[in-house]
CSV table of C-alpha atoms and ligand atoms in Angstrom, one decimal:
chain,number,residue,atom,x,y,z
P,19,MET,CA,161.9,61.8,-109.9
P,20,LEU,CA,159.3,60.9,-113.4
P,21,ARG,CA,159.5,58.0,-111.5
P,22,ASN,CA,158.0,59.1,-108.1
P,23,PHE,CA,155.5,61.1,-109.6
P,24,LEU,CA,154.5,57.9,-111.2
P,25,LYS,CA,154.7,56.1,-108.2
P,26,LEU,CA,152.6,58.7,-106.8
P,27,SER,CA,149.9,59.4,-109.4
P,28,LYS,CA,149.1,55.3,-109.3
P,29,ARG,CA,148.9,55.5,-105.1
P,30,LYS,CA,146.2,58.5,-106.6
P,31,VAL,CA,143.8,56.7,-108.9
P,32,ASN,CA,144.1,53.0,-106.6
P,33,ALA,CA,144.8,53.8,-103.2
P,34,PRO,CA,144.0,58.0,-102.2
P,35,LEU,CA,145.8,58.5,-99.8
P,36,CYS,CA,143.0,60.0,-97.6
P,37,SER,CA,139.3,61.0,-97.8
P,38,CYS,CA,138.2,63.8,-98.0
P,39,ARG,CA,137.0,64.4,-94.5
P,40,ASN,CA,139.9,63.4,-93.3
P,41,PHE,CA,142.5,65.6,-95.5
P,42,THR,CA,140.0,68.3,-94.1
P,43,LYS,CA,141.3,67.4,-90.8
P,44,THR,CA,145.1,67.0,-91.8
P,45,ILE,CA,143.9,71.1,-92.8
P,46,MET,CA,142.9,72.1,-90.0
P,47,ALA,CA,145.5,70.6,-87.8
P,48,SER,CA,149.2,71.5,-89.6
P,49,ASP,CA,148.0,73.9,-91.7
P,50,GLN,CA,145.1,76.1,-89.9
P,51,ASP,CA,145.8,80.1,-91.8
P,52,LYS,CA,147.1,78.2,-95.4
P,53,PHE,CA,144.0,79.1,-97.3
P,54,ALA,CA,142.6,82.0,-95.7
P,55,LEU,CA,142.6,85.3,-98.2
P,56,PRO,CA,146.2,86.3,-98.8
P,57,SER,CA,147.1,89.5,-96.9
P,58,ALA,CA,145.9,91.6,-99.8
P,59,TYR,CA,142.3,91.0,-98.9
P,60,ALA,CA,142.2,89.9,-95.3
P,61,GLN,CA,140.4,93.0,-94.5
P,62,SER,CA,137.9,92.4,-97.2
P,63,GLN,CA,134.0,92.0,-95.7
P,64,THR,CA,131.5,91.1,-97.9
P,65,ASN,CA,130.0,94.2,-99.5
P,66,VAL,CA,126.7,95.7,-98.7
P,67,TRP,CA,125.5,94.2,-102.3
P,68,VAL,CA,125.8,90.8,-101.8
P,69,GLU,CA,124.2,91.0,-98.7
P,70,TYR,CA,121.1,93.4,-100.5
P,71,VAL,CA,120.6,91.8,-103.7
P,72,GLN,CA,120.3,88.3,-101.4
P,73,LEU,CA,118.6,90.2,-99.1
P,74,ALA,CA,115.8,91.3,-102.2
P,75,MET,CA,116.1,87.8,-103.0
P,76,ALA,CA,114.7,86.7,-99.2
P,77,TYR,CA,112.3,89.0,-98.7
P,78,LYS,CA,110.8,90.1,-102.9
P,79,PRO,CA,110.7,94.2,-101.6
P,80,LEU,CA,109.6,96.9,-104.1
P,81,ASN,CA,113.9,96.9,-104.3
P,82,ILE,CA,114.9,100.9,-105.3
P,83,GLY,CA,118.0,100.1,-103.5
P,84,GLN,CA,120.8,99.2,-105.7
P,85,GLY,CA,121.7,101.3,-108.7
P,86,PHE,CA,119.6,100.1,-111.8
P,87,PRO,CA,117.1,101.2,-114.4
P,88,ASP,CA,114.0,98.7,-114.5
P,89,PHE,CA,113.0,100.5,-117.7
P,90,ALA,CA,114.2,99.1,-121.1
P,91,ALA,CA,116.9,100.0,-122.7
P,92,PRO,CA,117.2,102.6,-126.1
P,93,LYS,CA,115.9,100.1,-128.8
P,94,TYR,CA,118.6,100.8,-131.6
P,95,ILE,CA,120.9,99.7,-128.8
P,96,SER,CA,119.2,96.5,-127.4
P,97,GLN,CA,119.4,96.3,-131.5
P,98,ALA,CA,122.3,96.3,-132.4
P,99,LEU,CA,122.8,93.8,-130.1
P,100,CYS,CA,120.4,91.6,-131.2
P,101,ASP,CA,121.7,92.0,-135.2
P,102,VAL,CA,125.3,91.4,-133.4
P,103,ALA,CA,124.3,88.1,-132.3
P,104,GLN,CA,123.2,87.3,-135.9
P,105,SER,CA,125.8,88.9,-137.5
P,106,ASP,CA,126.7,86.8,-140.5
P,107,ASN,CA,130.3,87.7,-139.1
P,108,PRO,CA,131.6,85.3,-137.7
P,109,LEU,CA,134.5,86.7,-136.0
P,110,LEU,CA,131.7,88.8,-134.2
P,111,GLN,CA,131.6,85.8,-132.1
P,112,GLN,CA,135.2,85.4,-131.1
P,113,TYR,CA,138.4,87.1,-129.8
P,114,THR,CA,138.6,90.7,-129.7
P,115,ARG,CA,141.4,93.8,-129.2
P,116,GLY,CA,142.9,93.1,-125.8
P,117,PHE,CA,142.9,96.6,-125.2
P,118,GLY,CA,139.8,96.7,-126.7
P,119,HIS,CA,137.4,96.8,-130.1
P,120,ILE,CA,139.0,98.7,-132.8
P,121,ARG,CA,134.6,100.0,-133.3
P,122,LEU,CA,134.3,101.3,-129.5
P,123,VAL,CA,137.6,102.8,-129.4
P,124,ASN,CA,137.4,105.0,-132.7
P,125,ALA,CA,133.6,105.2,-131.1
P,126,LEU,CA,135.1,106.9,-128.1
P,127,SER,CA,137.4,108.9,-128.9
P,128,LYS,CA,135.4,111.0,-131.6
P,129,LEU,CA,132.9,111.9,-128.7
P,130,TYR,CA,135.5,112.4,-126.3
P,131,SER,CA,137.9,114.3,-128.1
P,132,PRO,CA,135.9,117.8,-128.5
P,133,LEU,CA,134.8,117.5,-125.0
P,134,ILE,CA,138.5,117.0,-123.6
P,135,ASN,CA,139.9,118.9,-126.4
P,136,ARG,CA,142.5,117.7,-127.7
P,137,GLU,CA,143.0,114.2,-130.1
P,138,ILE,CA,142.6,111.3,-127.9
P,139,ASP,CA,144.8,108.3,-129.4
P,140,PRO,CA,142.1,105.7,-129.8
P,141,GLN,CA,145.2,102.3,-129.5
P,142,ASN,CA,146.7,103.5,-126.8
P,143,GLU,CA,145.1,106.1,-125.1
P,144,ILE,CA,142.0,104.5,-124.1
P,145,LEU,CA,141.5,100.9,-122.6
P,146,VAL,CA,137.4,99.3,-122.6
P,147,THR,CA,137.5,97.0,-119.7
P,148,SER,CA,134.9,95.3,-117.7
P,149,GLY,CA,132.7,97.8,-116.8
P,150,ALA,CA,133.9,100.8,-114.2
P,151,TYR,CA,134.7,98.3,-112.2
P,152,GLU,CA,138.1,97.1,-114.2
P,153,ALA,CA,138.7,100.0,-114.9
P,154,LEU,CA,139.4,101.2,-111.6
P,155,PHE,CA,140.7,98.6,-110.3
P,156,SER,CA,143.5,98.2,-113.2
P,157,THR,CA,143.5,102.1,-112.9
P,158,ILE,CA,143.8,101.0,-109.1
P,159,MET,CA,146.4,98.4,-109.2
P,160,GLY,CA,148.7,100.1,-111.7
P,161,HIS,CA,149.7,102.6,-110.0
P,162,VAL,CA,149.1,101.8,-106.4
P,163,ASP,CA,152.2,100.3,-104.5
P,164,GLN,CA,153.2,99.1,-101.3
P,165,GLY,CA,152.6,102.0,-98.7
P,166,ASP,CA,151.2,105.0,-101.2
P,167,GLU,CA,148.4,107.4,-99.9
P,168,VAL,CA,145.4,107.5,-102.2
P,169,ILE,CA,142.8,110.2,-100.9
P,170,ILE,CA,139.6,109.3,-101.1
P,171,ILE,CA,136.4,111.8,-100.8
P,172,GLU,CA,133.3,110.6,-98.5
P,173,PRO,CA,130.4,109.5,-99.0
P,174,PHE,CA,132.8,107.1,-102.1
P,175,PHE,CA,131.5,104.3,-104.1
P,176,ASP,CA,132.3,101.4,-102.2
P,177,CYS,CA,135.2,99.3,-102.8
P,178,TYR,CA,137.7,102.3,-103.5
P,179,GLU,CA,139.0,101.3,-100.1
P,180,PRO,CA,139.3,97.7,-100.7
P,181,MET,CA,141.0,98.6,-104.4
P,182,VAL,CA,143.2,100.2,-102.5
P,183,LEU,CA,143.5,98.4,-99.4
P,184,ALA,CA,144.4,95.4,-101.9
P,185,ALA,CA,147.4,97.8,-103.8
P,186,ARG,CA,149.0,97.6,-100.5
P,187,GLY,CA,147.7,101.1,-100.2
P,188,ILE,CA,146.8,103.9,-97.6
P,189,PRO,CA,144.0,105.5,-98.0
P,190,ARG,CA,143.6,108.7,-96.4
P,191,PHE,CA,139.8,109.7,-96.4
P,192,ILE,CA,137.7,112.7,-96.3
P,193,PRO,CA,134.5,113.4,-96.2
P,194,LEU,CA,132.3,116.3,-98.1
P,195,ARG,CA,130.6,118.8,-95.1
P,196,LYS,CA,127.9,120.3,-94.6
P,197,THR,CA,128.3,123.7,-95.4
P,198,THR,CA,125.2,125.8,-94.8
P,199,ALA,CA,124.8,124.8,-91.3
P,200,GLY,CA,121.4,125.6,-90.2
P,201,SER,CA,119.9,125.7,-93.7
P,202,THR,CA,116.1,125.2,-93.8
P,203,GLY,CA,114.6,124.4,-96.7
P,204,VAL,CA,115.0,121.2,-98.4
P,205,ALA,CA,118.9,120.4,-98.8
P,206,SER,CA,120.8,119.8,-102.2
P,207,SER,CA,124.3,118.1,-102.6
P,208,GLN,CA,126.0,121.1,-103.2
P,209,GLU,CA,125.7,122.4,-99.8
P,210,TRP,CA,127.8,119.4,-99.4
P,211,ALA,CA,131.5,120.5,-100.1
P,212,LEU,CA,135.4,119.9,-98.8
P,213,ASP,CA,137.2,121.8,-96.5
P,214,THR,CA,140.5,122.8,-98.0
P,215,LYS,CA,142.1,123.2,-95.6
P,216,GLU,CA,142.0,119.9,-94.9
P,217,LEU,CA,141.9,118.4,-98.1
P,218,GLU,CA,145.6,120.7,-98.4
P,219,GLY,CA,147.2,118.8,-95.0
P,220,LEU,CA,145.9,115.1,-96.2
P,221,PHE,CA,148.5,116.2,-99.7
P,222,ASN,CA,152.4,115.0,-99.2
P,223,SER,CA,154.9,113.2,-100.5
P,224,LYS,CA,153.5,110.0,-99.6
P,225,THR,CA,150.5,111.0,-102.3
P,226,LYS,CA,149.7,108.7,-105.2
P,227,ALA,CA,146.6,109.4,-106.2
P,228,ILE,CA,143.4,111.6,-105.3
P,229,ILE,CA,139.3,109.4,-106.4
P,230,VAL,CA,137.4,111.8,-107.5
P,231,ASN,CA,133.8,111.0,-108.0
P,232,THR,CA,131.7,114.4,-110.3
P,233,PRO,CA,129.1,113.2,-110.3
P,234,ASN,CA,129.6,111.6,-107.0
P,235,ASN,CA,127.4,107.6,-105.6
P,236,PRO,CA,125.7,107.9,-103.2
P,237,LEU,CA,125.0,112.5,-103.0
P,238,GLY,CA,124.8,113.4,-106.1
P,239,LYS,CA,127.2,115.8,-105.7
P,240,VAL,CA,128.5,117.5,-109.1
P,241,PHE,CA,131.2,118.7,-108.1
P,242,SER,CA,132.1,122.7,-109.7
P,243,LYS,CA,134.7,123.5,-112.3
P,244,ASN,CA,136.2,126.0,-108.7
P,245,GLU,CA,136.1,122.6,-106.4
P,246,LEU,CA,138.0,120.6,-109.2
P,247,GLU,CA,140.6,123.8,-109.4
P,248,ILE,CA,141.7,124.1,-106.2
P,249,ILE,CA,142.0,119.6,-106.1
P,250,ALA,CA,143.6,119.7,-110.0
P,251,ASN,CA,146.4,122.6,-108.2
P,252,LEU,CA,147.3,120.2,-105.5
P,253,CYS,CA,148.3,116.8,-108.0
P,254,LYS,CA,150.5,119.1,-110.0
P,255,LYS,CA,151.9,120.7,-106.5
P,256,TRP,CA,152.0,117.2,-104.8
P,257,ASN,CA,152.5,115.7,-108.4
P,258,VAL,CA,149.4,113.1,-107.8
P,259,LEU,CA,147.6,111.1,-110.6
P,260,CYS,CA,144.0,111.4,-110.6
P,261,ILE,CA,141.5,109.0,-111.1
P,262,SER,CA,138.0,110.5,-111.8
P,263,ASP,CA,134.7,108.3,-112.1
P,264,GLU,CA,132.7,109.5,-113.8
P,265,VAL,CA,130.9,107.0,-114.9
P,266,TYR,CA,126.7,109.2,-114.3
P,267,GLU,CA,129.0,112.7,-117.2
P,268,TRP,CA,124.9,112.8,-118.3
P,269,MET,CA,123.1,112.3,-115.4
P,270,VAL,CA,123.5,115.9,-114.6
P,271,TYR,CA,120.6,118.0,-114.1
P,272,LYS,CA,119.7,122.0,-114.4
P,273,PRO,CA,121.5,124.3,-113.9
P,274,ASN,CA,124.4,121.8,-113.1
P,275,LYS,CA,127.2,121.3,-115.5
P,276,HIS,CA,129.2,118.3,-115.7
P,277,PHE,CA,133.0,119.1,-115.0
P,278,ARG,CA,135.8,116.8,-117.0
P,279,ILE,CA,139.1,117.8,-114.4
P,280,ALA,CA,141.1,116.1,-117.3
P,281,THR,CA,140.5,119.8,-119.5
P,282,LEU,CA,142.1,121.8,-116.3
P,283,PRO,CA,146.1,123.0,-117.6
P,284,GLY,CA,148.8,120.1,-116.7
P,285,MET,CA,146.0,117.9,-116.0
P,286,TRP,CA,145.0,115.7,-118.7
P,287,GLU,CA,148.8,114.1,-118.1
P,288,ARG,CA,148.1,113.6,-114.8
P,289,THR,CA,144.7,112.0,-115.5
P,290,ILE,CA,142.7,109.3,-115.3
P,291,THR,CA,138.8,109.5,-117.1
P,292,ILE,CA,136.6,106.9,-115.8
P,293,GLY,CA,133.0,105.6,-118.1
P,294,SER,CA,130.5,103.4,-118.7
P,295,ALA,CA,127.8,102.1,-120.8
P,296,GLY,CA,126.0,100.9,-117.9
P,297,LYS,CA,124.7,104.1,-116.6
P,298,THR,CA,125.2,105.4,-120.2
P,299,PHE,CA,122.7,103.9,-122.3
P,300,SER,CA,120.8,102.3,-119.8
P,301,VAL,CA,122.4,98.6,-119.7
P,302,THR,CA,124.0,97.8,-116.3
P,303,GLY,CA,124.4,94.5,-117.0
P,304,TRP,CA,125.9,94.3,-120.0
P,305,LYS,CA,129.8,95.5,-117.8
P,306,THR,CA,131.1,97.0,-120.3
P,307,GLY,CA,133.7,100.0,-119.0
P,308,TRP,CA,136.9,102.3,-119.8
P,309,ALA,CA,139.1,104.4,-118.9
P,310,TYR,CA,140.9,107.4,-120.6
P,311,GLY,CA,144.0,108.8,-120.3
P,312,PRO,CA,148.0,109.2,-121.5
P,313,ALA,CA,149.3,106.8,-123.0
P,314,LYS,CA,152.3,106.5,-120.4
P,315,LEU,CA,149.6,105.7,-117.3
P,316,MET,CA,147.7,103.7,-119.3
P,317,HIS,CA,150.0,102.3,-120.5
P,318,ASN,CA,150.8,100.8,-116.8
P,319,LEU,CA,146.0,99.6,-116.7
P,320,GLN,CA,147.4,97.6,-120.0
P,321,MET,CA,149.5,95.7,-117.7
P,322,VAL,CA,147.1,95.1,-115.0
P,323,HIS,CA,144.1,94.6,-117.5
P,324,GLN,CA,146.2,92.1,-120.2
P,325,ASN,CA,147.1,89.8,-117.3
P,326,CYS,CA,143.6,89.0,-115.7
P,327,VAL,CA,140.1,90.1,-118.2
P,328,TYR,CA,142.6,90.8,-121.4
P,329,VAL,CA,139.5,90.9,-123.3
P,330,CYS,CA,136.2,92.0,-122.9
P,331,PRO,CA,133.0,90.1,-124.8
P,332,THR,CA,133.5,91.3,-128.1
P,333,PRO,CA,129.2,91.5,-128.9
P,334,THR,CA,129.0,94.0,-126.3
P,335,GLN,CA,131.8,96.6,-127.6
P,336,GLU,CA,130.6,96.1,-130.7
P,337,ALA,CA,126.7,96.5,-129.6
P,338,VAL,CA,128.2,100.0,-127.7
P,339,ALA,CA,130.2,101.2,-130.3
P,340,ARG,CA,127.5,100.9,-132.4
P,341,GLY,CA,125.3,102.7,-129.7
P,342,PHE,CA,127.5,105.5,-129.8
P,343,GLU,CA,127.9,105.8,-133.7
P,344,TYR,CA,124.1,105.9,-133.5
P,345,GLU,CA,124.0,109.2,-130.3
P,346,LEU,CA,127.3,111.1,-131.9
P,347,PRO,CA,125.0,113.0,-134.4
P,348,ARG,CA,122.6,114.0,-131.9
P,349,LEU,CA,125.0,115.0,-130.0
P,350,GLY,CA,123.4,118.4,-128.1
P,351,GLN,CA,119.9,117.8,-129.5
P,352,ASP,CA,117.0,117.0,-128.1
P,353,ASP,CA,116.0,113.1,-129.1
P,354,CYS,CA,120.2,112.8,-127.9
P,355,TYR,CA,119.5,109.9,-125.3
P,356,PHE,CA,122.9,112.2,-122.8
P,357,ILE,CA,120.0,114.7,-122.8
P,358,SER,CA,116.6,112.9,-123.0
P,359,LEU,CA,118.0,110.9,-120.3
P,360,PRO,CA,118.5,112.5,-117.5
P,361,ARG,CA,114.9,115.3,-118.7
P,362,GLU,CA,113.3,112.3,-118.0
P,363,LEU,CA,114.7,111.5,-114.4
P,364,GLU,CA,114.8,115.0,-113.3
P,365,THR,CA,111.2,114.1,-113.1
P,366,LYS,CA,111.9,111.0,-111.2
P,367,ARG,CA,114.1,113.2,-108.7
P,368,ASP,CA,111.7,115.2,-107.7
P,369,TYR,CA,108.8,113.3,-107.6
P,370,MET,CA,111.1,111.0,-105.3
P,371,VAL,CA,112.4,113.9,-102.7
P,372,LYS,CA,108.3,114.7,-102.7
P,373,PHE,CA,107.3,111.4,-101.2
P,374,LEU,CA,110.2,111.1,-99.0
P,375,THR,CA,109.4,114.8,-98.2
P,376,GLU,CA,105.8,113.7,-97.0
P,377,THR,CA,107.1,110.6,-95.9
P,378,GLY,CA,108.4,113.0,-93.0
P,379,MET,CA,112.5,111.9,-94.4
P,380,LYS,CA,114.4,115.0,-95.2
P,381,PRO,CA,115.9,114.2,-98.9
P,382,ILE,CA,119.1,115.4,-100.5
P,383,ILE,CA,118.3,116.8,-103.8
P,384,PRO,CA,121.5,115.7,-105.4
P,385,GLU,CA,122.1,117.6,-108.8
P,386,GLY,CA,123.4,114.6,-111.0
P,387,GLY,CA,123.6,110.4,-110.3
P,388,TYR,CA,120.7,108.5,-109.8
P,389,PHE,CA,120.4,108.1,-106.0
P,390,ILE,CA,119.3,110.1,-103.3
P,391,MET,CA,120.7,110.3,-99.6
P,392,ALA,CA,117.4,111.1,-97.3
P,393,ASP,CA,118.0,111.5,-93.9
P,394,TYR,CA,115.4,108.9,-92.3
P,395,SER,CA,115.9,110.0,-88.0
P,396,PRO,CA,112.8,111.9,-88.5
P,397,ILE,CA,110.7,109.0,-88.7
P,398,ALA,CA,113.3,106.1,-86.6
P,399,LYS,CA,110.3,106.4,-83.9
P,400,ASP,CA,108.2,104.0,-85.8
P,401,VAL,CA,110.8,101.3,-86.2
P,402,ASP,CA,111.4,98.6,-84.3
P,403,LEU,CA,115.1,99.3,-85.0
P,404,SER,CA,115.8,95.9,-81.9
P,405,THR,CA,114.5,93.5,-84.1
P,406,GLU,CA,118.1,93.5,-86.5
P,407,LYS,CA,121.2,93.3,-85.4
P,408,ASP,CA,123.7,95.3,-87.1
P,409,LYS,CA,126.2,97.6,-85.8
P,410,TYR,CA,124.7,100.9,-87.2
P,411,LYS,CA,121.7,101.6,-87.2
P,412,ASP,CA,120.7,102.6,-91.5
P,413,TYR,CA,121.6,98.4,-92.0
P,414,ARG,CA,118.6,97.9,-88.7
P,415,PHE,CA,116.2,100.6,-90.6
P,416,THR,CA,116.8,99.0,-94.2
P,417,LYS,CA,116.8,95.6,-93.2
P,418,TRP,CA,113.8,96.6,-90.9
P,419,MET,CA,111.9,98.3,-94.1
P,420,THR,CA,112.7,95.4,-96.6
P,421,LYS,CA,111.1,93.4,-94.2
P,422,ASN,CA,108.2,95.3,-92.5
P,423,VAL,CA,107.5,97.7,-95.5
P,424,GLY,CA,108.7,95.9,-98.7
P,425,LEU,CA,111.1,98.2,-99.6
P,426,GLN,CA,114.6,98.3,-100.0
P,427,GLY,CA,117.4,101.4,-100.0
P,428,ILE,CA,121.4,101.7,-99.5
P,429,PRO,CA,122.4,102.1,-95.8
P,430,SER,CA,124.3,104.8,-97.2
P,431,THR,CA,127.3,104.0,-93.8
P,432,ALA,CA,128.4,101.6,-96.6
P,433,PHE,CA,129.9,105.2,-98.5
P,434,TYR,CA,132.1,105.7,-95.5
P,435,SER,CA,135.1,104.5,-93.7
P,436,GLU,CA,134.7,103.4,-90.7
P,437,PRO,CA,135.6,106.2,-88.2
P,438,ASN,CA,133.4,108.2,-89.7
P,439,LYS,CA,130.4,105.9,-90.8
P,440,ASN,CA,128.9,107.9,-87.8
P,441,LEU,CA,128.5,111.1,-89.9
P,442,SER,CA,125.4,109.2,-92.2
P,443,GLU,CA,123.8,106.3,-90.1
P,444,ASN,CA,120.9,108.5,-89.9
P,445,PHE,CA,121.0,108.7,-93.9
P,446,VAL,CA,119.2,105.7,-96.5
P,447,ARG,CA,120.3,105.8,-100.1
P,448,TYR,CA,116.9,105.5,-103.1
P,449,CYS,CA,118.0,105.6,-106.2
P,450,PHE,CA,115.0,106.4,-108.9
P,451,ILE,CA,115.8,105.5,-112.7
P,452,LYS,CA,112.9,103.7,-111.8
P,453,GLU,CA,109.8,103.1,-114.2
P,454,ASP,CA,107.5,105.6,-113.3
P,455,HIS,CA,104.7,102.8,-111.8
P,456,ASN,CA,107.2,101.9,-108.8
P,457,LEU,CA,107.8,105.1,-108.3
P,458,GLN,CA,104.3,105.5,-107.9
P,459,LYS,CA,104.5,102.1,-105.9
P,460,ALA,CA,107.5,103.7,-103.0
P,461,ALA,CA,105.2,106.1,-102.8
P,462,ASP,CA,102.3,104.3,-101.8
P,463,LEU,CA,104.2,101.6,-99.5
P,464,LEU,CA,105.8,104.2,-97.7
P,465,LEU,CA,102.3,106.4,-97.4
P,466,ASN,CA,100.1,104.0,-96.5
P,467,TRP,CA,103.0,102.9,-93.9
P,468,ARG,CA,102.6,106.1,-92.4
P,469,ALA,CA,98.8,106.7,-92.2
P,470,GLY,CA,99.5,102.9,-90.2
P,471,VAL,CA,101.5,104.1,-87.9
P,472,LYS,CA,100.0,107.7,-87.3
L,524,LIG,N1,131.8,103.8,-109.9
L,524,LIG,C1,130.7,104.6,-109.5
L,524,LIG,C2,130.1,105.1,-109.4
L,524,LIG,C3,129.1,103.2,-109.9
L,524,LIG,O1,128.4,104.1,-109.1
L,524,LIG,C4,129.0,102.1,-110.9
L,524,LIG,C5,127.9,101.3,-110.1
L,524,LIG,N2,128.4,100.3,-110.4
L,524,LIG,C6,130.7,102.0,-111.0
L,524,LIG,C7,132.0,102.4,-110.5
L,524,LIG,C8,131.1,100.8,-111.9
L,524,LIG,O2,130.3,100.7,-112.6
L,524,LIG,P1,130.2,99.9,-114.2
L,524,LIG,O3,128.3,98.8,-113.4
L,524,LIG,O4,130.2,100.2,-115.1
L,524,LIG,O5,131.5,97.9,-112.8
L,525,LIG,N1,126.3,101.6,-109.0
L,525,LIG,C1,125.2,100.8,-108.3
L,525,LIG,C2,125.4,101.0,-106.7
L,525,LIG,O1,125.7,102.3,-106.4
L,525,LIG,C3,125.2,98.7,-108.4
L,525,LIG,C4,126.6,98.9,-107.0
L,525,LIG,C5,126.8,97.4,-107.6
L,525,LIG,O2,126.3,96.3,-107.5
L,525,LIG,N2,128.0,96.7,-107.2
L,525,LIG,O3,124.1,101.0,-106.9
């Protein structure tokens, strides 16, 4: 065998078996599908973020599409990262504990234990992940098996569906529906609700999990305690896991309150809650997230995590830990970032609602999060949708706006399953966690365009 191997490697070095072009040809002729995407990803398509980040790079519009703050993070957290980078402790530049840097899991336990009304074991009940994305991935891959059904509430953060499919699960969708038919005035995300009967009809013996996202991206709905109780009771009845994506947990506007489903009776045992330092401290590029829940469930996430990411960057974990340590004594006070940020955002939200309404669109006032869904159909007649070739109108609308008005939003059908995209084709999603002068610029772009067409 060794002789054969040596013969082969010698031939490779001295006389290549075939040139690159021949090699490709050989593959094309004999093994056409060998290098196609594996079936787990076969249904995946390039997602809206890849496409719209590219679009923004090409046309340089004012980008109020993708969700990220365009202003600086609080000074203490960026300073913490500088301090860590220059620290005398060389170990802060090396691998840390795989399931989460000790200082960070301790800080997360201190933060969440009183919020969840139980002592969270920092080492067995918390996992630090590469952003909330990886927390979702590890949760889904760690629990969903072939043929398991996973209930997804629409509109949903777009990666839920491909992650469930990659785990060979079956997504079962249920849209939030507008409840106050024909109401006048500006709508609120509160008016979108689940139909309890429809939800009950989805649960069955094959249901493995339900994904709940509160506050919801993109709608901004904040689920009430009562709504979460209905979901919780069904989870308990059918022995179902609840995946609670709470990355916008601090961005909730008065009089709404964020409620954690894990605190409901019998729910800690079956809930994985997901958070993100990106959202919490306005540092989305740090890609540091976490999941917490009972040790038995967390073990499943740990197995996925240790075999892909294994360990997240030490400096960002250390800096996020220091950030939490700074905020912990301030929790609930006016100067706490988790209080001051939503206060600032509420003003931005109201300003955006105002100028979108003046433009002729019909925004839905979000109770939480930092996005607004707006019905653009009243002004669609002034947009030449025939210049774009996409299947869905909202893709054509947002592309036309990027190229002709210089303002970028996100098409909201990206947050719906194929059969339900028709529910959302008239909506665009805008992000308001932006500097006031940029929101002003967005208003000017829209209002000047409207003035020009009238
Ligand atoms: N869940 C939701 C609802 C989100 O909006 C985001 C933002 N990308 C994520 C998860 C992922 O967060 P992260 O940037 O921490 O990976
Ligand atoms: N969560 C952000 C949003 O919804 C960013 C998404 C992303 O870049 N994948 O816009």
